[in-house]
Each structure stands twice: as structure tokens, then as C-alpha cells.
């Protein structure tokens, strides 16, 4: 399986910066690594215009309705029409800053599948949940909420992102990642044949060790993905460890 390196730009890089980034991004000349970039909605068009052919562009968030009186929202169909091929769903910032529930995540996964987008669904525990020994329970609940909605999708991915590691500089150890990914894979049941990515303070210095860990099929990168040179170093780190 190839390794996946996914860049979540969050609310960074407007259309001009997105174009500049993708013009400078040196995608590894290897079919063993797949680069995904999730720009803000408004930057999707310019990202697509400038992205090297090997880079896939996704949308950071979608609404589950096709259209409607939902000011500020964007549907999966609109994202697909704009050229996105993947949808990031249930990112920790959506869950914890914008109150997205497991039920919302399930509806968004269904909508992505309906529109032909590849759902990239994020799960992960809070530090208090980890300390209380609830890792297994939390991941099984989060995955259990959307697993049936994957039925309509041709392809999907899951990103395990411990909330305490996102944007904090703290990273799960490779062994932590393997443990959590095994739980996610078991919870996916017969839908487990998909890439499971690790996210949380990934940078060039730790990317290789994380991607070498059993069950880790790639990484989802926030802060370190904002610089094209740094992202390229992370993508290069995937090549020697891709089977
Ligand atoms: C993320 O936003 O998905 C993320 C993992 O962020 P960071 O790499 O900055 O921790």
C-alpha cells in the first residue's frame, strides 16, 4: 500500500497563497506516496489550477444537505463540482470548537459518499478520556457512529488524531499510534481495508518513525503542512517506509 501524506491547511492560505504554495510544492517523484491537500473552500479553485498532477485536493468541511437555507455552508455536491475529490470530516476542531456531534459526522459521511467524494474521517480522544482509560470506548463510539455510512463510498480513509496532540507539539509515540489504529481497524469491521492516518504534531523529525509503525498508513499534518518545503520533506520521509 502507498503511504498517504495529507495536509490540512485549516484557515490558512487564501487563493493567492494556495497558488504560490502549490507552484512551489515539489511532489515526490514516487508512486509510493500520495499527497492530499485540504485548502480552505475559497482556495480550492486556485489550488487545483496550480497543483502538480499527483496532488489530490479535498474540502475541509461539508454540510450534509445538497442545498438549502443554510448560510455559510457548502454541500458535498458543490465541493465536488468545484473539483474536490475528498472531504475531511469530523476534524477535532469541528467537533470541539463548532459542536459537531457523532450524528453530524455520520450525515456528512453519507453526503460525501453520495457526491462521490472520498470521506477522510477524523477520530481521537481528549486527554482526560485517555487518562481515564477510555481510549478504546471513545474510538469505538466515534467509528461506530459512521461505519455504516461508508456503505455508499467507493473509497475512504480514517485519521486518528488524539486531541491532545493537535497543534500542541506533543506527539503520540509510534506504539500509541499502533494501539489506537488497531482499535480503529477493529471498529471498522468489514470496512477496515482502508488507509488509517495518524495526525497530531507531525513534522519532518518524527514523520518517518510514525509512518514506520505498524498500522500507520500515512499522516495528516496541520501546522507543518503550511510550508511547501516542509511538507515535501514529510512526503519524502514516506518513500523508504512505503511497502
Ligand atoms: C490537524 O489539524 O489535523 C493537525 C494534526 O494539526 P497539527 O499537525 O498542527 O497538530
Coordinates of C-alpha atoms and ligand atoms in Angstrom, one line a residue:
X1 CA 0.0 0.0 0.0
X2 CA 1.3 3.5 -0.7
X3 CA 1.7 5.9 2.2
X4 CA -0.7 8.9 2.4
X5 CA 0.5 12.4 3.4
X6 CA -2.4 14.7 3.9
X7 CA -2.1 18.5 4.5
X8 CA -4.9 20.2 6.5
X9 CA -4.3 23.9 6.0
X10 CA -7.2 24.9 8.3
X11 CA -8.0 28.7 7.9
X12 CA -4.6 29.5 6.2
X13 CA -3.7 30.2 2.6
X14 CA -6.2 32.2 0.7
X15 CA -6.3 31.8 -3.1
X16 CA -3.1 33.6 -3.8
X17 CA -1.1 31.8 -1.2
X18 CA -2.6 28.5 -2.2
X19 CA -1.4 29.0 -5.7
X20 CA 2.0 30.0 -4.6
X21 CA 2.3 27.0 -2.3
X22 CA 1.3 24.5 -5.0
X23 CA 3.5 26.1 -7.6
X24 CA 6.5 25.6 -5.2
X25 CA 5.5 22.2 -3.9
X26 CA 7.9 19.5 -5.2
X27 CA 5.7 16.4 -5.1
X28 CA 7.9 13.3 -4.6
X29 CA 8.5 11.6 -7.9
X30 CA 7.3 8.3 -6.5
X31 CA 4.0 6.4 -6.8
X32 CA 4.7 5.2 -3.2
X33 CA 3.4 8.4 -1.7
X34 CA 0.0 10.1 -2.2
X35 CA -0.2 13.8 -1.3
X36 CA -3.6 15.2 -0.4
X37 CA -4.2 18.9 0.3
X38 CA -7.2 20.3 2.1
X39 CA -7.3 24.1 1.5
X40 CA -10.0 26.5 2.7
X41 CA -13.1 26.4 0.5
X42 CA -12.3 29.6 -1.3
X43 CA -8.8 28.4 -2.3
X44 CA -9.9 25.1 -3.9
X45 CA -10.1 26.5 -7.4
X46 CA -6.7 28.2 -7.4
X47 CA -5.1 25.1 -5.7
X48 CA -6.5 22.9 -8.5
X49 CA -5.2 25.3 -11.1
X50 CA -1.6 25.1 -9.7
X51 CA -1.3 21.7 -8.2
X52 CA 1.1 19.1 -9.7
X53 CA -0.9 16.3 -11.3
X54 CA 0.0 13.9 -8.4
X55 CA -1.6 16.2 -5.7
X56 CA -5.2 15.5 -4.8
X57 CA -7.4 18.3 -3.5
X58 CA -10.1 17.9 -0.8
X59 CA -12.6 20.1 1.1
X60 CA -12.1 20.7 4.8
X61 CA -15.8 20.5 5.7
X62 CA -19.2 19.9 4.1
X63 CA -22.9 20.1 5.1
X64 CA -25.0 17.0 4.6
X65 CA -27.8 18.7 2.7
X66 CA -27.4 19.2 -1.1
X67 CA -28.6 22.8 -0.9
X68 CA -30.9 25.0 1.3
X69 CA -31.3 28.0 3.5
X70 CA -28.0 27.2 5.4
X71 CA -26.0 30.4 5.3
X72 CA -22.3 29.9 5.2
X73 CA -22.4 26.2 4.5
X74 CA -21.2 24.3 1.4
X75 CA -22.6 21.0 0.2
X76 CA -20.7 17.9 -0.8
X77 CA -22.1 18.3 -4.4
X78 CA -20.8 21.9 -4.5
X79 CA -17.3 20.8 -3.4
X80 CA -17.3 18.0 -6.0
X81 CA -18.4 20.4 -8.7
X82 CA -15.5 22.8 -7.6
X83 CA -13.1 19.9 -8.2
X84 CA -12.5 18.5 -4.8
X85 CA -12.2 14.7 -4.7
X86 CA -12.0 14.1 -0.9
X87 CA -13.8 15.5 2.2
X88 CA -12.3 15.9 5.6
X89 CA -15.0 15.1 8.1
X90 CA -15.2 15.3 11.9
X91 CA -11.9 17.1 12.5
X92 CA -11.3 17.7 16.1
X93 CA -11.7 21.5 15.6
X94 CA -15.1 20.9 14.0
X95 CA -16.1 18.6 16.9
X96 CA -14.8 20.7 19.8
X97 CA -15.0 24.3 18.6
X98 CA -18.1 24.0 16.4
X99 CA -20.0 21.4 18.4
X100 CA -20.1 18.7 15.7
X101 CA -21.6 15.5 17.0
X102 CA -21.1 11.9 16.1
X103 CA -24.5 12.1 14.4
X104 CA -23.4 15.1 12.3
X105 CA -20.3 13.2 11.3
X106 CA -22.4 10.3 10.1
X107 CA -24.6 12.5 8.0
X108 CA -21.5 14.2 6.4
X109 CA -20.0 10.8 5.6
X110 CA -23.3 9.8 3.8
X111 CA -23.3 13.1 1.9
X112 CA -19.6 12.7 0.8
X113 CA -20.4 9.2 -0.4
X114 CA -23.5 10.4 -2.2
X115 CA -21.5 13.1 -4.0
X116 CA -18.6 10.8 -4.9
X117 CA -16.1 12.4 -2.5
X118 CA -13.7 10.2 -0.5
X119 CA -14.5 10.7 3.2
X120 CA -11.4 11.2 5.4
X121 CA -13.0 10.9 8.8
X122 CA -11.2 12.1 11.9
X123 CA -11.5 10.5 15.3
X124 CA -9.5 10.9 18.5
X125 CA -9.7 11.1 22.3
X126 CA -9.4 14.1 24.7
X127 CA -6.5 13.9 27.2
X128 CA -9.0 13.4 30.0
X129 CA -10.5 10.4 28.2
X130 CA -7.1 8.9 27.6
X131 CA -6.2 9.4 31.3
X132 CA -9.5 7.8 32.4
X133 CA -8.6 4.7 30.3
X134 CA -11.4 5.4 27.8
X135 CA -9.3 5.3 24.5
X136 CA -11.0 2.1 23.3
X137 CA -14.5 3.2 24.3
X138 CA -14.2 6.6 22.6
X139 CA -12.7 5.4 19.4
X140 CA -15.2 2.6 19.1
X141 CA -18.1 5.0 19.7
X142 CA -16.8 7.5 17.1
X143 CA -16.1 4.9 14.4
X144 CA -19.3 3.0 15.2
X145 CA -21.3 6.2 14.5
X146 CA -20.3 6.5 10.9
X147 CA -19.2 3.0 9.8
X148 CA -22.5 2.0 8.2
X149 CA -22.5 5.3 6.2
X150 CA -19.4 4.2 4.4
X151 CA -21.5 1.6 2.5
X152 CA -22.1 4.1 -0.3
X153 CA -18.4 5.1 -0.7
X154 CA -16.0 3.5 -3.1
X155 CA -13.0 4.6 -1.0
X156 CA -12.5 6.1 2.4
X157 CA -9.8 6.9 5.0
X158 CA -9.8 7.4 8.7
X159 CA -7.4 9.7 10.6
X160 CA -6.6 9.0 14.2
X161 CA -5.8 12.4 15.8
X162 CA -5.5 12.4 19.6
X163 CA -6.9 15.8 20.5
X164 CA -4.1 16.4 23.0
X165 CA -1.5 16.1 20.2
X166 CA -3.1 18.5 17.7
X167 CA -1.2 21.8 17.4
X168 CA 0.5 21.2 20.8
X169 CA 3.9 19.9 19.7
X170 CA 3.1 16.7 21.7
X171 CA 3.0 13.6 19.6
X172 CA 1.8 10.1 20.2
X173 CA 4.6 7.6 20.2
X174 CA 4.6 5.1 17.3
X175 CA 3.4 2.5 19.8
X176 CA 0.5 4.7 20.9
X177 CA -0.4 5.2 17.2
X178 CA -0.3 1.4 16.5
X179 CA -2.5 0.7 19.5
X180 CA -5.1 3.3 18.5
X181 CA -5.1 2.4 14.9
X182 CA -5.6 -1.3 15.8
X183 CA -8.7 -0.2 17.7
X184 CA -10.0 1.9 14.8
X185 CA -9.4 -1.0 12.4
X186 CA -11.2 -3.4 14.6
X187 CA -14.1 -1.0 14.9
X188 CA -14.3 -0.6 11.2
X189 CA -15.0 -4.4 10.9
X190 CA -15.5 -5.4 7.3
X191 CA -14.8 -1.8 6.2
X192 CA -11.3 -1.9 7.6
X193 CA -9.4 -2.2 4.3
X194 CA -8.6 1.5 4.1
X195 CA -5.7 3.7 5.0
X196 CA -5.6 4.9 8.6
X197 CA -3.6 8.0 9.1
X198 CA -2.0 9.5 12.2
X199 CA -2.3 13.2 12.9
X200 CA -1.0 15.3 15.8
X201 CA 2.1 17.5 15.6
X202 CA 3.7 15.5 12.7
X203 CA 6.9 17.2 11.4
X204 CA 9.9 16.1 9.4
X205 CA 11.7 14.9 12.5
X206 CA 9.0 12.4 13.6
X207 CA 7.2 11.6 10.3
X208 CA 9.3 8.6 9.4
X209 CA 9.1 6.9 12.8
X210 CA 5.4 7.3 12.8
X211 CA 4.9 6.0 9.3
X212 CA 7.1 3.0 10.1
X213 CA 4.8 2.0 12.9
X214 CA 2.5 -1.0 12.3
X215 CA -1.0 0.0 11.2
X216 CA 0.0 3.6 10.3
X217 CA -0.7 4.1 6.6
X218 CA 0.2 7.8 6.5
X219 CA -0.1 11.1 8.3
X220 CA -2.5 14.1 8.5
X221 CA -0.4 17.2 9.0
X222 CA -1.7 20.6 10.2
X223 CA 0.9 23.3 11.2
X224 CA 3.9 21.7 9.4
X225 CA 1.9 21.5 6.1
X226 CA 1.8 25.2 5.7
X227 CA 5.3 25.4 4.2
X228 CA 5.8 23.5 0.8
X229 CA 9.4 22.7 1.6
X230 CA 8.5 21.2 5.0
X231 CA 5.5 19.2 3.5
X232 CA 7.8 17.9 0.8
X233 CA 10.2 16.7 3.5
X234 CA 7.4 14.8 5.2
X235 CA 6.3 13.3 1.9
X236 CA 9.9 12.2 1.2
X237 CA 10.1 10.5 4.6
X238 CA 7.2 8.3 3.5
X239 CA 9.0 6.8 0.5
X240 CA 11.5 4.5 2.2
X241 CA 8.9 3.2 4.6
X242 CA 6.2 2.6 1.9
X243 CA 5.9 -1.2 1.4
Ligands
LIG1 C1 -4.6 18.7 12.2 O1 -5.0 19.8 12.1 O2 -5.2 17.8 11.7 C2 -3.3 18.5 12.9 C3 -2.9 17.3 13.1 O3 -2.6 19.6 13.2 P1 -1.1 19.7 13.7 O4 -0.3 18.9 12.8 O5 -0.7 21.1 13.7 O6 -1.0 19.1 15.1

